[in-house]
Tab-separated table of N, CA and C in Angstrom:
chain	number	residue	atom	x	y	z
A	5	MET	N	115.610	107.278	110.452
A	5	MET	CA	116.175	106.937	109.158
A	5	MET	C	115.227	105.954	108.460
A	6	ILE	N	115.073	106.098	107.191
A	6	ILE	CA	114.182	105.250	106.419
A	6	ILE	C	114.919	103.982	105.987
A	7	ASN	N	114.314	102.850	106.280
A	7	ASN	CA	114.867	101.560	105.849
A	7	ASN	C	114.221	101.254	104.496
A	8	HIS	N	114.972	101.439	103.429
A	8	HIS	CA	114.436	101.260	102.092
A	8	HIS	C	113.952	99.831	101.821
A	9	GLU	N	114.623	98.860	102.348
A	9	GLU	CA	114.215	97.476	102.137
A	9	GLU	C	112.873	97.203	102.806
A	10	GLU	N	112.708	97.703	104.007
A	10	GLU	CA	111.442	97.523	104.700
A	10	GLU	C	110.302	98.268	104.002
A	11	ARG	N	110.599	99.489	103.554
A	11	ARG	CA	109.601	100.260	102.804
A	11	ARG	C	109.182	99.530	101.529
A	12	ASN	N	110.144	98.974	100.840
A	12	ASN	CA	109.831	98.253	99.599
A	12	ASN	C	109.005	96.996	99.883
A	13	GLN	N	109.257	96.324	100.980
A	13	GLN	CA	108.461	95.160	101.380
A	13	GLN	C	107.009	95.548	101.655
A	14	ILE	N	106.835	96.676	102.311
A	14	ILE	CA	105.479	97.175	102.599
A	14	ILE	C	104.773	97.497	101.274
A	15	PHE	N	105.456	98.201	100.390
A	15	PHE	CA	104.862	98.551	99.095
A	15	PHE	C	104.498	97.312	98.311
A	16	HIS	N	105.398	96.282	98.362
A	16	HIS	CA	105.122	95.021	97.662
A	16	HIS	C	103.875	94.357	98.209
A	17	LYS	N	103.704	94.357	99.544
A	17	LYS	CA	102.519	93.753	100.167
A	17	LYS	C	101.238	94.515	99.751
A	18	LEU	N	101.311	95.827	99.739
A	18	LEU	CA	100.164	96.625	99.335
A	18	LEU	C	99.794	96.403	97.877
A	19	ARG	N	100.818	96.335	97.017
A	19	ARG	CA	100.563	96.042	95.600
A	19	ARG	C	99.943	94.662	95.418
A	20	ALA	N	100.421	93.684	96.196
A	20	ALA	CA	99.862	92.329	96.116
A	20	ALA	C	98.392	92.331	96.504
A	21	CYS	N	98.034	93.094	97.531
A	21	CYS	CA	96.639	93.176	97.968
A	21	CYS	C	95.755	93.820	96.913
A	22	LEU	N	96.310	94.790	96.215
A	22	LEU	CA	95.514	95.564	95.258
A	22	LEU	C	95.531	95.010	93.842
A	23	LEU	N	96.559	94.218	93.502
A	23	LEU	CA	96.664	93.763	92.131
A	23	LEU	C	96.663	92.250	91.953
A	24	GLU	N	96.986	91.490	93.014
A	24	GLU	CA	97.114	90.062	92.867
A	24	GLU	C	96.115	89.290	93.753
A	25	ASP	N	95.110	89.922	94.218
A	25	ASP	CA	94.055	89.278	95.042
A	25	ASP	C	94.586	88.572	96.278
A	26	VAL	N	95.668	89.096	96.852
A	26	VAL	CA	96.145	88.610	98.139
A	26	VAL	C	95.269	89.247	99.200
A	27	PRO	N	94.749	88.443	100.171
A	27	PRO	CA	93.887	89.030	101.210
A	27	PRO	C	94.602	90.122	102.024
A	28	ALA	N	93.879	91.150	102.328
A	28	ALA	CA	94.457	92.266	103.111
A	28	ALA	C	94.013	92.179	104.555
A	29	ASN	N	94.944	92.359	105.481
A	29	ASN	CA	94.587	92.392	106.889
A	29	ASN	C	94.256	93.844	107.263
A	30	PHE	N	93.911	94.073	108.512
A	30	PHE	CA	93.476	95.395	108.942
A	30	PHE	C	94.592	96.456	108.741
A	31	GLU	N	95.823	96.114	109.087
A	31	GLU	CA	96.932	97.064	108.966
A	31	GLU	C	97.173	97.448	107.512
A	32	GLU	N	97.092	96.458	106.631
A	32	GLU	CA	97.292	96.756	105.203
A	32	GLU	C	96.153	97.614	104.667
A	33	LEU	N	94.950	97.343	105.106
A	33	LEU	CA	93.805	98.181	104.683
A	33	LEU	C	93.969	99.607	105.204
A	34	ALA	N	94.482	99.764	106.420
A	34	ALA	CA	94.704	101.106	106.973
A	34	ALA	C	95.737	101.849	106.133
A	35	LEU	N	96.816	101.165	105.765
A	35	LEU	CA	97.822	101.842	104.949
A	35	LEU	C	97.284	102.183	103.560
A	36	ILE	N	96.539	101.272	102.989
A	36	ILE	CA	95.951	101.534	101.671
A	36	ILE	C	94.959	102.677	101.782
A	37	SER	N	94.273	102.785	102.889
A	37	SER	CA	93.321	103.863	103.076
A	37	SER	C	94.027	105.218	103.130
A	38	ILE	N	95.198	105.234	103.747
A	38	ILE	CA	95.974	106.477	103.772
A	38	ILE	C	96.418	106.832	102.357
A	39	VAL	N	96.870	105.858	101.606
A	39	VAL	CA	97.292	106.055	100.214
A	39	VAL	C	96.101	106.600	99.411
A	40	ASP	N	94.927	106.013	99.602
A	40	ASP	CA	93.731	106.434	98.893
A	40	ASP	C	93.315	107.845	99.317
A	41	ALA	N	93.286	108.084	100.617
A	41	ALA	CA	92.842	109.385	101.124
A	41	ALA	C	93.738	110.518	100.602
A	42	ALA	N	95.019	110.263	100.526
A	42	ALA	CA	95.956	111.249	100.010
A	42	ALA	C	96.069	111.203	98.503
A	43	ASN	N	95.436	110.203	97.887
A	43	ASN	CA	95.469	109.992	96.437
A	43	ASN	C	96.927	109.946	95.919
A	44	VAL	N	97.711	109.106	96.581
A	44	VAL	CA	99.117	108.950	96.203
A	44	VAL	C	99.450	107.511	95.834
A	45	TYR	N	98.601	106.916	95.015
A	45	TYR	CA	98.823	105.569	94.550
A	45	TYR	C	100.171	105.458	93.822
A	46	ARG	N	100.656	106.563	93.303
A	46	ARG	CA	101.937	106.531	92.589
A	46	ARG	C	103.111	106.194	93.491
A	47	LEU	N	102.902	106.309	94.802
A	47	LEU	CA	103.961	105.878	95.730
A	47	LEU	C	104.247	104.386	95.605
A	48	ILE	N	103.197	103.615	95.309
A	48	ILE	CA	103.363	102.153	95.254
A	48	ILE	C	103.322	101.621	93.833
A	49	SER	N	103.134	102.498	92.836
A	49	SER	CA	103.156	102.067	91.446
A	49	SER	C	103.474	103.236	90.514
A	50	ASN	N	104.316	102.980	89.558
A	50	ASN	CA	104.574	103.973	88.543
A	50	ASN	C	104.236	103.411	87.163
A	51	VAL	N	103.473	102.319	87.139
A	51	VAL	CA	103.056	101.674	85.892
A	51	VAL	C	101.749	102.305	85.442
A	52	LYS	N	101.726	102.777	84.225
A	52	LYS	CA	100.534	103.440	83.680
A	52	LYS	C	99.317	102.497	83.742
A	53	GLY	N	98.211	102.978	84.283
A	53	GLY	CA	96.975	102.208	84.356
A	53	GLY	C	96.811	101.460	85.652
A	54	GLU	N	97.883	101.206	86.380
A	54	GLU	CA	97.770	100.446	87.621
A	54	GLU	C	97.060	101.228	88.727
A	55	CYS	N	97.312	102.518	88.782
A	55	CYS	CA	96.735	103.339	89.846
A	55	CYS	C	95.193	103.251	89.838
A	56	HIS	N	94.644	103.327	88.616
A	56	HIS	CA	93.173	103.235	88.502
A	56	HIS	C	92.663	101.870	88.929
A	57	ARG	N	93.377	100.823	88.530
A	57	ARG	CA	93.009	99.451	88.937
A	57	ARG	C	93.112	99.275	90.445
A	58	MET	N	94.150	99.878	91.037
A	58	MET	CA	94.332	99.784	92.501
A	58	MET	C	93.169	100.479	93.230
A	59	LYS	N	92.784	101.628	92.743
A	59	LYS	CA	91.674	102.387	93.376
A	59	LYS	C	90.384	101.562	93.310
A	60	GLU	N	90.121	100.962	92.178
A	60	GLU	CA	88.904	100.130	92.046
A	60	GLU	C	88.970	98.939	92.986
A	61	LYS	N	90.127	98.301	93.089
A	61	LYS	CA	90.292	97.146	93.962
A	61	LYS	C	90.127	97.552	95.418
A	62	TYR	N	90.666	98.699	95.789
A	62	TYR	CA	90.523	99.215	97.158
A	62	TYR	C	89.058	99.353	97.514
A	63	GLU	N	88.272	99.946	96.617
A	63	GLU	CA	86.865	100.116	96.910
A	63	GLU	C	86.155	98.800	97.069
A	64	SER	N	86.520	97.784	96.290
A	64	SER	CA	85.906	96.480	96.435
A	64	SER	C	86.369	95.790	97.713
A	65	LEU	N	87.623	96.025	98.136
A	65	LEU	CA	88.108	95.463	99.401
A	65	LEU	C	87.287	95.974	100.574
A	66	LEU	N	86.895	97.214	100.537
A	66	LEU	CA	86.140	97.797	101.645
A	66	LEU	C	84.759	97.146	101.767
A	67	THR	N	84.158	96.812	100.630
A	67	THR	CA	82.807	96.255	100.710
A	67	THR	C	82.835	94.729	100.898
A	68	ASP	N	83.869	94.059	100.436
A	68	ASP	CA	83.904	92.596	100.467
A	68	ASP	C	84.626	92.018	101.682
A	69	ASN	N	85.443	92.771	102.326
A	69	ASN	CA	86.343	92.263	103.346
A	69	ASN	C	85.778	92.547	104.742
A	70	VAL	N	85.794	91.561	105.614
A	70	VAL	CA	85.317	91.756	106.983
A	70	VAL	C	86.151	92.801	107.684
A	71	ALA	N	87.491	92.761	107.515
A	71	ALA	CA	88.358	93.758	108.102
A	71	ALA	C	88.057	95.117	107.489
A	72	GLY	N	87.689	95.133	106.200
A	72	GLY	CA	87.342	96.396	105.556
A	72	GLY	C	86.103	97.024	106.178
A	73	ASN	N	85.132	96.209	106.525
A	73	ASN	CA	83.941	96.749	107.168
A	73	ASN	C	84.256	97.382	108.504
A	74	SER	N	85.161	96.777	109.250
A	74	SER	CA	85.514	97.339	110.562
A	74	SER	C	86.442	98.534	110.438
A	75	ALA	N	87.090	98.681	109.286
A	75	ALA	CA	88.025	99.774	109.105
A	75	ALA	C	87.369	101.037	108.511
A	76	THR	N	86.096	100.945	108.149
A	76	THR	CA	85.459	102.057	107.473
A	76	THR	C	85.480	103.338	108.288
A	77	ASP	N	85.184	103.275	109.599
A	77	ASP	CA	85.217	104.456	110.428
A	77	ASP	C	86.606	105.076	110.467
A	78	LEU	N	87.605	104.214	110.630
A	78	LEU	CA	88.997	104.690	110.645
A	78	LEU	C	89.341	105.363	109.333
A	79	ILE	N	88.912	104.784	108.250
A	79	ILE	CA	89.222	105.313	106.914
A	79	ILE	C	88.580	106.701	106.743
A	80	LEU	N	87.341	106.832	107.145
A	80	LEU	CA	86.652	108.142	107.043
A	80	LEU	C	87.357	109.185	107.876
A	81	LYS	N	87.844	108.812	109.069
A	81	LYS	CA	88.571	109.758	109.917
A	81	LYS	C	89.871	110.168	109.252
A	82	ILE	N	90.582	109.221	108.649
A	82	ILE	CA	91.833	109.540	107.954
A	82	ILE	C	91.564	110.492	106.798
A	83	LYS	N	90.551	110.194	106.019
A	83	LYS	CA	90.214	111.066	104.849
A	83	LYS	C	89.830	112.462	105.301
A	84	ASN	N	89.027	112.555	106.349
A	84	ASN	CA	88.634	113.862	106.855
A	84	ASN	C	89.816	114.656	107.368
A	85	ALA	N	90.700	113.973	108.115
A	85	ALA	CA	91.880	114.640	108.639
A	85	ALA	C	92.795	115.160	107.527
A	86	LEU	N	93.002	114.327	106.513
A	86	LEU	CA	93.830	114.755	105.399
A	86	LEU	C	93.170	115.873	104.602
A	87	PHE	N	91.854	115.785	104.422
A	87	PHE	CA	91.139	116.842	103.704
A	87	PHE	C	91.269	118.166	104.434
A	88	HIS	N	91.038	118.160	105.745
A	88	HIS	CA	91.129	119.407	106.533
A	88	HIS	C	92.556	119.931	106.570
A	89	THR	N	93.534	119.066	106.676
A	89	THR	CA	94.921	119.482	106.708
A	89	THR	C	95.283	120.133	105.385
A	90	TYR	N	94.904	119.477	104.301
A	90	TYR	CA	95.221	120.000	102.951
A	90	TYR	C	94.542	121.356	102.711
A	91	ASN	N	93.269	121.447	103.088
A	91	ASN	CA	92.519	122.679	102.824
A	91	ASN	C	92.833	123.799	103.784
A	92	SER	N	93.457	123.508	104.897
A	92	SER	CA	93.794	124.563	105.837
A	92	SER	C	95.231	125.026	105.702
A	93	TYR	N	95.942	124.472	104.729
A	93	TYR	CA	97.362	124.834	104.519
A	93	TYR	C	97.445	126.280	103.993
A	94	ASP	N	98.148	127.094	104.730
A	94	ASP	CA	98.332	128.490	104.320
A	94	ASP	C	99.809	128.825	104.500
A	95	PRO	N	100.587	128.807	103.410
A	95	PRO	CA	102.035	129.028	103.514
A	95	PRO	C	102.411	130.364	104.111
A	96	GLU	N	101.579	131.413	103.871
A	96	GLU	CA	101.890	132.725	104.407
A	96	GLU	C	101.818	132.699	105.952
A	97	THR	N	100.847	131.989	106.485
A	97	THR	CA	100.720	131.893	107.930
A	97	THR	C	101.902	131.123	108.525
A	98	ILE	N	102.326	130.050	107.875
A	98	ILE	CA	103.413	129.236	108.383
A	98	ILE	C	104.727	130.025	108.291
A	99	CYS	N	104.936	130.755	107.212
A	99	CYS	CA	106.192	131.527	107.069
A	99	CYS	C	106.236	132.689	108.029
A	100	ALA	N	105.078	133.232	108.378
A	100	ALA	CA	105.021	134.383	109.291
A	100	ALA	C	105.135	133.917	110.745
A	101	GLY	N	105.113	132.614	110.991
A	101	GLY	CA	105.263	132.111	112.364
A	101	GLY	C	104.004	132.210	113.155
A	102	LYS	N	102.852	132.306	112.496
A	102	LYS	CA	101.564	132.428	113.193
A	102	LYS	C	101.034	131.104	113.593
């Protein structure tokens, strides 16, 4: 079951890292990396213009942050996995039980 209060706290922390210059730890960078890899910034913001600002901040976090430097390999693996999952999706195969 989804705990909405806990989810909102996580989203608030991620927004603070991306919009309010709050330092991001490794776990927060990993979550932001998943958001970036899936390009679903709208999960944590529905304010027009914020998504673009968040993406720019994420890219600067990776280059400026020590934790970001150590997370780069993990981030690339996440992006590759999501890319391959998305591109290999075939609804006909799934519906046919193959």
